[in-house]
Coordinates of C-alpha atoms in Angstrom, one line a residue:
X1 CA 89.9 36.2 35.1
X2 CA 89.9 37.4 31.5
X3 CA 89.6 41.0 30.4
X4 CA 86.2 40.4 28.9
X5 CA 85.0 39.0 32.2
X6 CA 86.3 42.0 34.1
X7 CA 84.5 44.3 31.7
X8 CA 81.2 42.5 32.1
X9 CA 81.5 42.6 35.9
X10 CA 82.3 46.3 35.9
X11 CA 79.4 47.0 33.5
X12 CA 77.0 45.1 35.7
X13 CA 78.3 47.0 38.8
X14 CA 77.8 50.3 37.0
X15 CA 74.3 49.5 35.9
X16 CA 73.4 48.3 39.4
X17 CA 74.8 51.5 40.9
X18 CA 72.7 53.6 38.5
X19 CA 69.6 51.6 39.5
X20 CA 70.4 52.2 43.1
X21 CA 71.0 56.0 42.5
X22 CA 74.7 55.8 43.2
X23 CA 76.7 58.3 41.1
X24 CA 73.6 60.3 39.9
X25 CA 74.6 63.9 40.5
X26 CA 72.2 65.8 38.2
X27 CA 69.6 67.7 40.3
X28 CA 66.0 67.5 39.4
X29 CA 64.0 70.5 38.1
X30 CA 62.4 70.9 41.6
X31 CA 65.6 72.4 42.9
X32 CA 65.3 75.3 40.4
X33 CA 61.8 76.3 41.6
X34 CA 62.8 78.5 44.6
X35 CA 65.3 80.5 42.5
X36 CA 62.8 80.7 39.6
X37 CA 60.0 82.0 41.8
X38 CA 62.3 84.5 43.5
X39 CA 63.5 85.8 40.0
X40 CA 59.9 86.1 38.8
X41 CA 58.6 88.0 41.8
X42 CA 61.6 90.3 42.5
X43 CA 63.1 90.8 39.0
X44 CA 60.8 90.0 36.1
X45 CA 57.5 91.2 37.6
X46 CA 58.8 94.6 38.7
X47 CA 60.4 95.1 35.3
X48 CA 57.1 94.4 33.6
X49 CA 55.3 96.8 35.9
X50 CA 57.8 99.5 35.2
X51 CA 57.4 99.0 31.4
X52 CA 53.6 99.3 31.8
X53 CA 53.9 102.5 33.9
X54 CA 56.2 104.1 31.3
X55 CA 53.1 104.4 29.1
X56 CA 50.9 105.9 31.7
X57 CA 50.5 109.2 33.7
X58 CA 50.6 108.5 37.4
X59 CA 51.4 110.7 40.4
X60 CA 51.4 107.9 42.9
X61 CA 47.8 108.4 44.0
X62 CA 44.8 106.9 42.4
X63 CA 44.9 104.7 39.2
X64 CA 47.4 105.3 36.4
X65 CA 46.1 106.8 33.2
X66 CA 47.3 105.5 29.8
X67 CA 48.9 108.3 27.8
X68 CA 50.5 106.3 25.0
X69 CA 54.0 107.6 24.0
X70 CA 53.8 110.9 25.8
X71 CA 56.4 110.1 28.4
X72 CA 58.8 108.8 25.7
X73 CA 58.2 111.8 23.5
X74 CA 58.9 114.2 26.4
X75 CA 62.2 112.4 27.2
X76 CA 63.4 112.6 23.6
X77 CA 63.0 116.4 23.7
X78 CA 64.2 116.8 27.3
X79 CA 67.7 118.5 27.3
X80 CA 68.2 117.4 30.9
X81 CA 67.7 113.8 29.9
X82 CA 70.2 114.1 27.1
X83 CA 72.7 115.7 29.5
X84 CA 72.1 113.0 32.1
X85 CA 72.8 110.2 29.6
X86 CA 76.1 111.9 28.6
X87 CA 77.1 112.4 32.2
X88 CA 76.2 108.8 33.1
X89 CA 78.5 107.6 30.3
X90 CA 81.3 109.9 31.4
X91 CA 81.1 108.7 35.0
X92 CA 80.9 105.1 33.9
X93 CA 84.0 105.3 31.6
X94 CA 85.9 107.3 34.2
X95 CA 85.2 104.7 36.8
X96 CA 86.4 101.9 34.6
X97 CA 89.5 103.7 33.5
X98 CA 90.5 104.7 37.1
X99 CA 89.4 101.6 39.0
X100 CA 90.8 98.9 36.7
X101 CA 94.5 99.5 36.9
X102 CA 94.4 100.3 40.7
X103 CA 92.3 97.1 41.3
X104 CA 94.6 95.0 39.3
X105 CA 97.8 96.2 41.0
X106 CA 96.2 96.0 44.5
X107 CA 94.7 92.6 43.8
X108 CA 98.0 91.1 42.4
X109 CA 99.9 92.5 45.3
X110 CA 97.4 91.1 47.9
X111 CA 97.8 87.7 46.3
X112 CA 101.6 87.6 47.1
X113 CA 103.4 86.7 50.3
X114 CA 104.8 90.0 51.4
X115 CA 105.4 90.9 55.0
X116 CA 102.3 92.3 56.7
X117 CA 100.3 91.6 53.6
X118 CA 97.3 90.3 55.5
X119 CA 97.1 93.3 57.8
X120 CA 97.4 95.8 55.0
X121 CA 94.9 93.9 52.9
X122 CA 92.4 94.1 55.7
X123 CA 92.8 97.8 55.9
X124 CA 92.5 98.3 52.2
X125 CA 89.3 96.3 52.2
X126 CA 87.5 98.3 54.9
X127 CA 85.5 100.4 52.4
X128 CA 84.0 97.2 51.1
X129 CA 82.3 96.8 54.5
X130 CA 80.7 100.2 54.5
X131 CA 77.5 101.2 52.8
X132 CA 77.5 103.7 50.0
X133 CA 75.5 106.1 52.0
X134 CA 77.9 106.1 55.0
X135 CA 80.9 106.6 52.6
X136 CA 79.2 109.5 50.9
X137 CA 78.3 111.2 54.2
X138 CA 81.9 110.8 55.4
X139 CA 83.5 112.2 52.2
X140 CA 81.0 115.1 52.1
X141 CA 82.1 116.1 55.6
X142 CA 85.8 115.7 54.6
X143 CA 85.4 117.8 51.5
X144 CA 83.2 120.4 53.0
X145 CA 84.5 123.8 51.6
X146 CA 84.0 125.6 55.0
X147 CA 85.1 123.1 57.6
X148 CA 86.7 120.2 55.6
X149 CA 90.2 119.5 54.4
X150 CA 90.1 121.8 51.3
X151 CA 89.4 124.8 53.5
X152 CA 92.7 124.1 55.3
X153 CA 94.7 123.6 52.1
X154 CA 93.6 126.4 49.9
X155 CA 97.1 126.5 48.4
X156 CA 96.2 123.2 46.8
X157 CA 92.4 123.4 46.4
X158 CA 91.9 127.1 45.7
X159 CA 88.7 128.3 47.3
X160 CA 88.1 124.8 48.6
X161 CA 84.7 124.3 46.9
X162 CA 85.7 121.2 44.9
X163 CA 82.1 120.5 43.9
X164 CA 81.4 124.0 42.8
X165 CA 82.1 123.2 39.1
X166 CA 81.1 120.4 36.9
X167 CA 84.6 119.1 36.4
X168 CA 85.4 119.2 40.1
X169 CA 82.2 117.5 41.0
X170 CA 82.8 114.7 38.4
X171 CA 86.3 114.3 39.7
X172 CA 85.0 114.0 43.3
X173 CA 82.3 111.4 42.3
X174 CA 84.9 109.4 40.4
X175 CA 87.3 109.4 43.3
X176 CA 84.7 108.5 45.9
X177 CA 83.5 105.7 43.6
X178 CA 87.0 104.4 43.2
X179 CA 87.6 104.5 47.0
X180 CA 84.4 102.6 47.6
X181 CA 84.5 99.9 44.9
X182 CA 88.2 99.3 44.2
X183 CA 88.5 96.8 47.2
X184 CA 85.7 94.6 45.7
X185 CA 87.4 94.4 42.3
X186 CA 90.8 94.0 43.9
X187 CA 89.3 91.0 45.7
X188 CA 88.3 89.5 42.3
X189 CA 91.8 90.0 41.0
X190 CA 93.4 88.6 44.1
X191 CA 91.5 85.3 43.6
X192 CA 92.3 85.3 39.9
X193 CA 96.0 85.9 40.6
X194 CA 96.2 83.1 43.2
X195 CA 94.7 80.7 40.6
X196 CA 97.6 81.3 38.1
X197 CA 100.0 78.3 38.1
X198 CA 103.3 79.1 39.7
X199 CA 105.1 76.9 37.1
X200 CA 104.6 79.7 34.6
X201 CA 106.5 82.2 36.8
X202 CA 109.2 79.6 37.5
X203 CA 109.7 78.9 33.8
X204 CA 109.8 82.7 33.1
X205 CA 112.4 83.2 35.8
X206 CA 114.6 80.5 34.3
X207 CA 114.4 82.2 31.0
X208 CA 115.5 85.5 32.6
X209 CA 112.2 87.4 32.7
X210 CA 112.0 90.0 35.5
X211 CA 109.0 90.9 37.6
X212 CA 107.7 93.5 35.1
X213 CA 107.9 91.2 32.1
X214 CA 106.2 88.4 34.2
X215 CA 103.4 90.8 35.1
X216 CA 102.9 91.9 31.5
X217 CA 103.2 88.6 29.8
X218 CA 101.9 86.1 32.4
X219 CA 99.7 87.9 35.0
X220 CA 97.7 90.2 32.8
X221 CA 96.9 87.5 30.1
X222 CA 95.9 85.0 32.8
X223 CA 93.6 87.6 34.4
X224 CA 91.7 88.3 31.2
X225 CA 88.6 86.5 32.2
X226 CA 88.6 88.2 35.6
X227 CA 89.1 91.5 34.0
X228 CA 86.1 91.0 31.8
X229 CA 83.9 90.1 34.8
X230 CA 85.2 93.1 36.7
X231 CA 84.6 95.5 33.8
X232 CA 81.0 94.3 33.4
X233 CA 80.3 94.9 37.1
X234 CA 81.8 98.4 36.8
X235 CA 79.7 99.2 33.7
X236 CA 76.5 98.1 35.3
X237 CA 77.4 99.8 38.6
X238 CA 78.4 103.1 36.9
X239 CA 75.2 103.2 34.9
X240 CA 73.1 102.9 38.0
X241 CA 75.0 105.1 40.4
X242 CA 72.5 107.0 42.5
X243 CA 73.2 107.3 46.3
X244 CA 76.6 108.9 45.9
X245 CA 75.2 111.6 43.6
X246 CA 72.2 112.1 45.9
X247 CA 74.3 112.7 49.0
X248 CA 77.4 114.4 47.6
X249 CA 76.1 116.8 44.9
X250 CA 72.3 116.3 44.6
X251 CA 72.7 116.7 40.9
X252 CA 74.4 120.1 41.2
X253 CA 75.7 122.6 40.6
X254 CA 72.5 123.1 38.7
X255 CA 72.1 119.9 36.7
X256 CA 75.8 119.4 36.0
X257 CA 76.0 116.1 37.9
X258 CA 72.4 114.9 37.3
X259 CA 73.0 111.4 35.9
X260 CA 70.2 109.2 34.6
X261 CA 69.6 107.3 37.8
X262 CA 69.3 110.6 39.8
X263 CA 67.1 112.1 37.2
X264 CA 64.8 109.1 37.4
X265 CA 64.6 109.8 41.2
X266 CA 63.8 113.4 40.6
X267 CA 61.0 112.7 38.1
X268 CA 59.4 110.0 40.1
X269 CA 59.8 110.9 43.8
X270 CA 60.2 114.7 43.6
X271 CA 58.0 115.7 40.7
X272 CA 55.6 112.7 41.3
X273 CA 55.8 111.8 37.6
X274 CA 56.1 108.1 37.9
X275 CA 55.4 107.6 34.2
X276 CA 58.5 109.5 33.1
X277 CA 60.5 108.0 35.9
X278 CA 59.6 104.5 34.8
X279 CA 60.6 105.4 31.2
X280 CA 64.0 106.5 32.4
X281 CA 64.4 103.3 34.5
X282 CA 63.5 101.2 31.4
X283 CA 66.1 103.1 29.4
X284 CA 68.8 102.3 32.0
X285 CA 67.8 98.6 32.0
X286 CA 68.0 98.4 28.2
X287 CA 71.3 100.3 28.0
X288 CA 73.0 98.3 30.8
X289 CA 71.8 95.0 29.2
X290 CA 73.0 96.0 25.7
X291 CA 76.4 97.1 27.0
X292 CA 76.9 94.0 29.1
X293 CA 75.9 91.8 26.1
X294 CA 78.3 93.7 23.8
X295 CA 81.1 93.2 26.3
X296 CA 80.4 89.5 26.6
X297 CA 80.0 89.1 22.8
X298 CA 83.1 90.9 21.6
X299 CA 85.4 89.8 24.5
X300 CA 84.7 86.1 24.0
X301 CA 83.5 85.9 27.6
X302 CA 80.6 83.6 26.6
X303 CA 83.3 81.1 25.3
X304 CA 85.5 81.4 28.3
X305 CA 87.8 78.5 29.1
X306 CA 89.9 77.8 32.2
X307 CA 93.3 79.4 32.0
X308 CA 95.0 76.3 33.4
X309 CA 93.6 74.0 30.7
X310 CA 96.3 71.9 29.2
X311 CA 98.9 72.4 32.0

Protein backbone atom coordinates (compact mmCIF):
# COMPACT_ATOMS: atom_id res chain seq x y z
CA UNK A 1 0.00 0.00 0.00
CA UNK A 2 1.36 3.41 -0.95
CA UNK A 3 2.07 6.27 1.42
CA UNK A 4 -0.81 8.32 0.03
CA UNK A 5 -3.19 5.42 0.58
CA UNK A 6 -2.05 5.07 4.18
CA UNK A 7 -2.55 8.82 4.71
CA UNK A 8 -6.08 8.71 3.31
CA UNK A 9 -6.97 5.71 5.46
CA UNK A 10 -5.64 7.34 8.65
CA UNK A 11 -7.44 10.59 7.78
CA UNK A 12 -10.76 8.76 7.32
CA UNK A 13 -10.17 6.92 10.62
CA UNK A 14 -9.48 10.19 12.46
CA UNK A 15 -12.62 11.81 11.02
CA UNK A 16 -14.68 8.77 11.95
CA UNK A 17 -13.26 8.87 15.45
CA UNK A 18 -14.17 12.53 15.85
CA UNK A 19 -17.71 11.85 14.64
CA UNK A 20 -17.98 9.03 17.18
CA UNK A 21 -16.67 11.26 19.97
CA UNK A 22 -13.40 9.37 20.31
CA UNK A 23 -10.47 11.57 21.38
CA UNK A 24 -12.62 14.60 22.24
CA UNK A 25 -11.29 15.76 25.62
CA UNK A 26 -12.46 19.38 25.85
CA UNK A 27 -15.23 19.58 28.49
CA UNK A 28 -18.40 21.50 27.78
CA UNK A 29 -19.38 24.74 29.47
CA UNK A 30 -21.86 22.86 31.66
CA UNK A 31 -18.98 21.48 33.71
CA UNK A 32 -18.06 25.03 34.80
CA UNK A 33 -21.55 25.84 36.11
CA UNK A 34 -21.16 24.39 39.67
CA UNK A 35 -17.84 26.18 40.27
CA UNK A 36 -19.21 29.40 38.78
CA UNK A 37 -22.32 29.33 40.97
CA UNK A 38 -20.22 28.54 44.03
CA UNK A 39 -17.87 31.46 43.27
CA UNK A 40 -20.75 33.88 42.72
CA UNK A 41 -22.58 32.91 45.92
CA UNK A 42 -19.66 32.62 48.33
CA UNK A 43 -17.07 35.04 46.91
CA UNK A 44 -18.42 37.67 44.58
CA UNK A 45 -21.81 38.30 46.23
CA UNK A 46 -20.37 38.76 49.78
CA UNK A 47 -17.71 41.08 48.35
CA UNK A 48 -20.39 43.22 46.67
CA UNK A 49 -22.42 43.34 49.90
CA UNK A 50 -19.34 44.41 51.88
CA UNK A 51 -18.65 47.16 49.34
CA UNK A 52 -22.25 48.41 49.69
CA UNK A 53 -22.10 48.30 53.51
CA UNK A 54 -18.92 50.39 53.49
CA UNK A 55 -21.05 53.37 52.41
CA UNK A 56 -23.65 52.86 55.12
CA UNK A 57 -24.11 53.20 58.87
CA UNK A 58 -25.32 49.94 60.41
CA UNK A 59 -25.13 48.50 63.90
CA UNK A 60 -26.32 45.05 62.87
CA UNK A 61 -29.93 45.76 63.83
CA UNK A 62 -32.51 47.25 61.53
CA UNK A 63 -31.82 48.56 58.05
CA UNK A 64 -28.50 50.12 57.01
CA UNK A 65 -28.50 53.89 56.48
CA UNK A 66 -26.57 55.39 53.59
CA UNK A 67 -23.95 57.84 54.85
CA UNK A 68 -21.85 58.42 51.75
CA UNK A 69 -18.10 58.63 52.33
CA UNK A 70 -18.29 59.12 56.11
CA UNK A 71 -16.76 55.72 56.90
CA UNK A 72 -13.91 56.26 54.47
CA UNK A 73 -13.25 59.79 55.71
CA UNK A 74 -13.14 58.55 59.29
CA UNK A 75 -10.65 55.82 58.39
CA UNK A 76 -8.37 58.28 56.62
CA UNK A 77 -8.09 60.35 59.80
CA UNK A 78 -7.97 57.38 62.20
CA UNK A 79 -4.47 56.95 63.72
CA UNK A 80 -5.27 53.39 64.80
CA UNK A 81 -6.08 52.48 61.20
CA UNK A 82 -2.78 53.94 60.02
CA UNK A 83 -0.90 52.04 62.72
CA UNK A 84 -2.79 48.82 61.89
CA UNK A 85 -1.77 49.06 58.23
CA UNK A 86 1.87 49.59 59.22
CA UNK A 87 1.75 46.66 61.63
CA UNK A 88 0.08 44.42 59.04
CA UNK A 89 2.88 45.15 56.58
CA UNK A 90 5.52 44.50 59.26
CA UNK A 91 4.01 41.14 60.21
CA UNK A 92 3.62 40.17 56.55
CA UNK A 93 7.20 41.04 55.61
CA UNK A 94 8.55 39.39 58.76
CA UNK A 95 6.60 36.23 57.96
CA UNK A 96 7.97 36.06 54.43
CA UNK A 97 11.56 36.76 55.50
CA UNK A 98 11.51 34.18 58.31
CA UNK A 99 9.40 31.44 56.77
CA UNK A 100 10.89 31.34 53.27
CA UNK A 101 14.46 30.15 54.05
CA UNK A 102 13.26 27.70 56.72
CA UNK A 103 10.61 26.29 54.38
CA UNK A 104 13.07 25.89 51.52
CA UNK A 105 15.67 24.10 53.63
CA UNK A 106 13.11 21.83 55.29
CA UNK A 107 11.34 21.06 52.01
CA UNK A 108 14.55 20.26 50.13
CA UNK A 109 15.71 18.07 53.00
CA UNK A 110 12.36 16.23 53.10
CA UNK A 111 12.67 15.52 49.37
CA UNK A 112 15.86 13.53 49.90
CA UNK A 113 16.47 9.94 50.91
CA UNK A 114 17.96 10.36 54.36
CA UNK A 115 17.56 7.80 57.07
CA UNK A 116 14.39 8.28 59.17
CA UNK A 117 13.35 11.06 56.79
CA UNK A 118 9.72 9.92 56.61
CA UNK A 119 9.30 9.80 60.40
CA UNK A 120 10.91 13.18 60.98
CA UNK A 121 8.92 14.74 58.13
CA UNK A 122 5.70 13.49 59.70
CA UNK A 123 6.70 15.10 63.01
CA UNK A 124 7.60 18.40 61.32
CA UNK A 125 4.25 18.49 59.51
CA UNK A 126 2.12 18.03 62.66
CA UNK A 127 1.39 21.80 63.01
CA UNK A 128 -0.19 21.65 59.56
CA UNK A 129 -2.90 19.36 60.98
CA UNK A 130 -3.86 21.73 63.81
CA UNK A 131 -6.15 24.72 63.65
CA UNK A 132 -4.78 28.22 64.16
CA UNK A 133 -6.96 28.59 67.24
CA UNK A 134 -5.59 25.45 68.88
CA UNK A 135 -2.01 26.46 68.10
CA UNK A 136 -2.54 29.96 69.51
CA UNK A 137 -4.07 28.58 72.73
CA UNK A 138 -1.15 26.17 73.20
CA UNK A 139 1.49 28.85 72.66
CA UNK A 140 -0.34 31.29 74.90
CA UNK A 141 -0.13 28.73 77.70
CA UNK A 142 3.53 27.94 76.95
CA UNK A 143 4.49 31.63 76.94
CA UNK A 144 2.42 32.61 79.97
CA UNK A 145 4.56 35.02 82.04
CA UNK A 146 3.35 33.51 85.34
CA UNK A 147 3.23 29.77 84.71
CA UNK A 148 4.85 29.23 81.32
CA UNK A 149 8.38 28.56 80.17
CA UNK A 150 9.55 32.23 80.38
CA UNK A 151 8.77 32.33 84.11
CA UNK A 152 11.15 29.41 84.63
CA UNK A 153 13.91 30.90 82.47
CA UNK A 154 14.11 34.50 83.60
CA UNK A 155 17.84 34.50 82.92
CA UNK A 156 16.92 34.33 79.23
CA UNK A 157 13.52 36.07 79.04
CA UNK A 158 13.89 38.69 81.76
CA UNK A 159 10.60 39.27 83.57
CA UNK A 160 9.01 36.59 81.36
CA UNK A 161 6.38 38.86 79.85
CA UNK A 162 7.35 38.46 76.20
CA UNK A 163 4.14 40.08 74.99
CA UNK A 164 4.44 43.08 77.30
CA UNK A 165 6.14 45.21 74.64
CA UNK A 166 5.41 45.81 70.98
CA UNK A 167 8.67 44.33 69.75
CA UNK A 168 8.26 41.24 71.93
CA UNK A 169 4.65 40.74 70.86
CA UNK A 170 5.56 41.10 67.17
CA UNK A 171 8.37 38.58 67.64
CA UNK A 172 5.96 36.12 69.27
CA UNK A 173 3.36 36.53 66.50
CA UNK A 174 6.04 36.02 63.86
CA UNK A 175 7.39 32.91 65.59
CA UNK A 176 3.98 31.32 66.09
CA UNK A 177 3.05 32.06 62.48
CA UNK A 178 6.29 30.45 61.32
CA UNK A 179 5.69 27.38 63.50
CA UNK A 180 2.19 27.00 62.11
CA UNK A 181 2.66 27.67 58.39
CA UNK A 182 6.22 26.58 57.62
CA UNK A 183 5.14 22.91 57.18
CA UNK A 184 2.66 23.86 54.43
CA UNK A 185 5.25 25.82 52.48
CA UNK A 186 7.87 23.14 53.10
CA UNK A 187 5.44 20.68 51.53
CA UNK A 188 5.31 22.88 48.41
CA UNK A 189 9.09 22.99 48.23
CA UNK A 190 9.31 19.26 48.81
CA UNK A 191 7.13 18.63 45.76
CA UNK A 192 9.10 21.16 43.73
CA UNK A 193 12.44 19.64 44.74
CA UNK A 194 11.33 16.14 43.81
CA UNK A 195 10.36 17.39 40.33
CA UNK A 196 13.93 18.57 39.59
CA UNK A 197 15.59 16.18 37.11
CA UNK A 198 18.35 14.19 38.77
CA UNK A 199 20.43 14.43 35.61
CA UNK A 200 21.23 18.04 36.53
CA UNK A 201 22.78 16.97 39.83
CA UNK A 202 24.64 14.11 38.15
CA UNK A 203 26.16 16.47 35.61
CA UNK A 204 27.10 18.92 38.36
CA UNK A 205 28.79 16.14 40.35
CA UNK A 206 30.82 15.14 37.32
CA UNK A 207 31.95 18.75 36.97
CA UNK A 208 33.06 18.72 40.61
CA UNK A 209 30.28 20.83 42.15
CA UNK A 210 29.63 20.14 45.83
CA UNK A 211 26.33 20.05 47.68
CA UNK A 212 26.32 23.76 48.46
CA UNK A 213 27.01 24.79 44.86
CA UNK A 214 24.38 22.35 43.61
CA UNK A 215 21.85 23.86 46.00
CA UNK A 216 22.68 27.44 45.00
CA UNK A 217 22.98 26.92 41.25
CA UNK A 218 20.49 24.10 40.58
CA UNK A 219 17.97 23.70 43.40
CA UNK A 220 17.14 27.35 44.03
CA UNK A 221 16.78 28.33 40.34
CA UNK A 222 14.61 25.27 39.70
CA UNK A 223 12.40 26.19 42.70
CA UNK A 224 11.75 29.71 41.39
CA UNK A 225 8.15 29.05 40.38
CA UNK A 226 7.42 27.27 43.65
CA UNK A 227 8.99 30.15 45.55
CA UNK A 228 6.71 32.68 43.84
CA UNK A 229 3.63 30.61 44.66
CA UNK A 230 4.72 30.27 48.28
CA UNK A 231 5.44 33.99 48.66
CA UNK A 232 2.03 34.93 47.26
CA UNK A 233 0.35 32.62 49.77
CA UNK A 234 2.44 34.11 52.58
CA UNK A 235 1.54 37.66 51.54
CA UNK A 236 -2.19 37.00 51.42
CA UNK A 237 -2.06 35.03 54.68
CA UNK A 238 -0.04 37.73 56.43
CA UNK A 239 -2.41 40.49 55.34
CA UNK A 240 -5.41 38.59 56.74
CA UNK A 241 -3.92 37.26 60.00
CA UNK A 242 -6.60 37.47 62.67
CA UNK A 243 -7.09 34.47 64.95
CA UNK A 244 -3.49 34.42 66.18
CA UNK A 245 -3.68 38.10 67.17
CA UNK A 246 -7.10 37.60 68.77
CA UNK A 247 -5.97 34.79 71.06
CA UNK A 248 -2.35 35.69 71.78
CA UNK A 249 -2.34 39.47 72.21
CA UNK A 250 -5.89 40.77 71.58
CA UNK A 251 -4.27 43.72 69.83
CA UNK A 252 -2.22 44.66 72.88
CA UNK A 253 -0.40 45.94 74.69
CA UNK A 254 -2.73 48.84 74.01
CA UNK A 255 -3.07 48.88 70.24
CA UNK A 256 0.54 47.89 69.54
CA UNK A 257 -0.42 44.63 67.77
CA UNK A 258 -3.77 45.70 66.33
CA UNK A 259 -3.38 44.76 62.69
CA UNK A 260 -5.97 45.61 60.05
CA UNK A 261 -7.86 42.32 60.25
CA UNK A 262 -8.18 42.56 64.04
CA UNK A 263 -9.17 46.23 63.81
CA UNK A 264 -11.89 45.26 61.36
CA UNK A 265 -13.18 42.76 63.94
CA UNK A 266 -13.10 45.40 66.67
CA UNK A 267 -15.02 47.93 64.60
CA UNK A 268 -17.65 45.51 63.35
CA UNK A 269 -18.23 43.05 66.20
CA UNK A 270 -17.16 45.00 69.28
CA UNK A 271 -18.19 48.54 68.39
CA UNK A 272 -21.07 47.34 66.18
CA UNK A 273 -19.96 49.69 63.42
CA UNK A 274 -20.35 47.37 60.47
CA UNK A 275 -19.95 50.21 57.99
CA UNK A 276 -16.40 51.00 59.13
CA UNK A 277 -15.62 47.30 59.46
CA UNK A 278 -16.74 46.72 55.87
CA UNK A 279 -14.56 49.60 54.68
CA UNK A 280 -11.51 48.06 56.39
CA UNK A 281 -12.34 44.66 54.89
CA UNK A 282 -12.55 46.20 51.43
CA UNK A 283 -9.18 47.88 51.93
CA UNK A 284 -7.65 44.51 52.84
CA UNK A 285 -9.13 42.87 49.74
CA UNK A 286 -7.84 45.61 47.46
CA UNK A 287 -4.36 45.68 49.02
CA UNK A 288 -4.00 41.87 48.95
CA UNK A 289 -5.16 41.76 45.33
CA UNK A 290 -2.81 44.53 44.22
CA UNK A 291 0.20 43.00 45.98
CA UNK A 292 -0.55 39.57 44.51
CA UNK A 293 -0.93 41.02 41.01
CA UNK A 294 2.31 42.97 41.43
CA UNK A 295 4.19 39.82 42.46
CA UNK A 296 2.72 37.92 39.51
CA UNK A 297 3.51 40.73 37.08
CA UNK A 298 7.08 41.52 38.10
CA UNK A 299 8.14 37.93 38.79
CA UNK A 300 6.98 36.62 35.43
CA UNK A 301 4.74 34.10 37.17
CA UNK A 302 2.00 34.69 34.57
CA UNK A 303 4.41 33.44 31.90
CA UNK A 304 5.64 30.48 33.90
CA UNK A 305 7.05 27.54 31.96
CA UNK A 306 7.96 24.09 33.11
CA UNK A 307 11.48 23.88 34.51
CA UNK A 308 12.07 20.53 32.75
CA UNK A 309 11.26 21.91 29.31
CA UNK A 310 13.87 21.01 26.75
CA UNK A 311 15.47 18.23 28.79
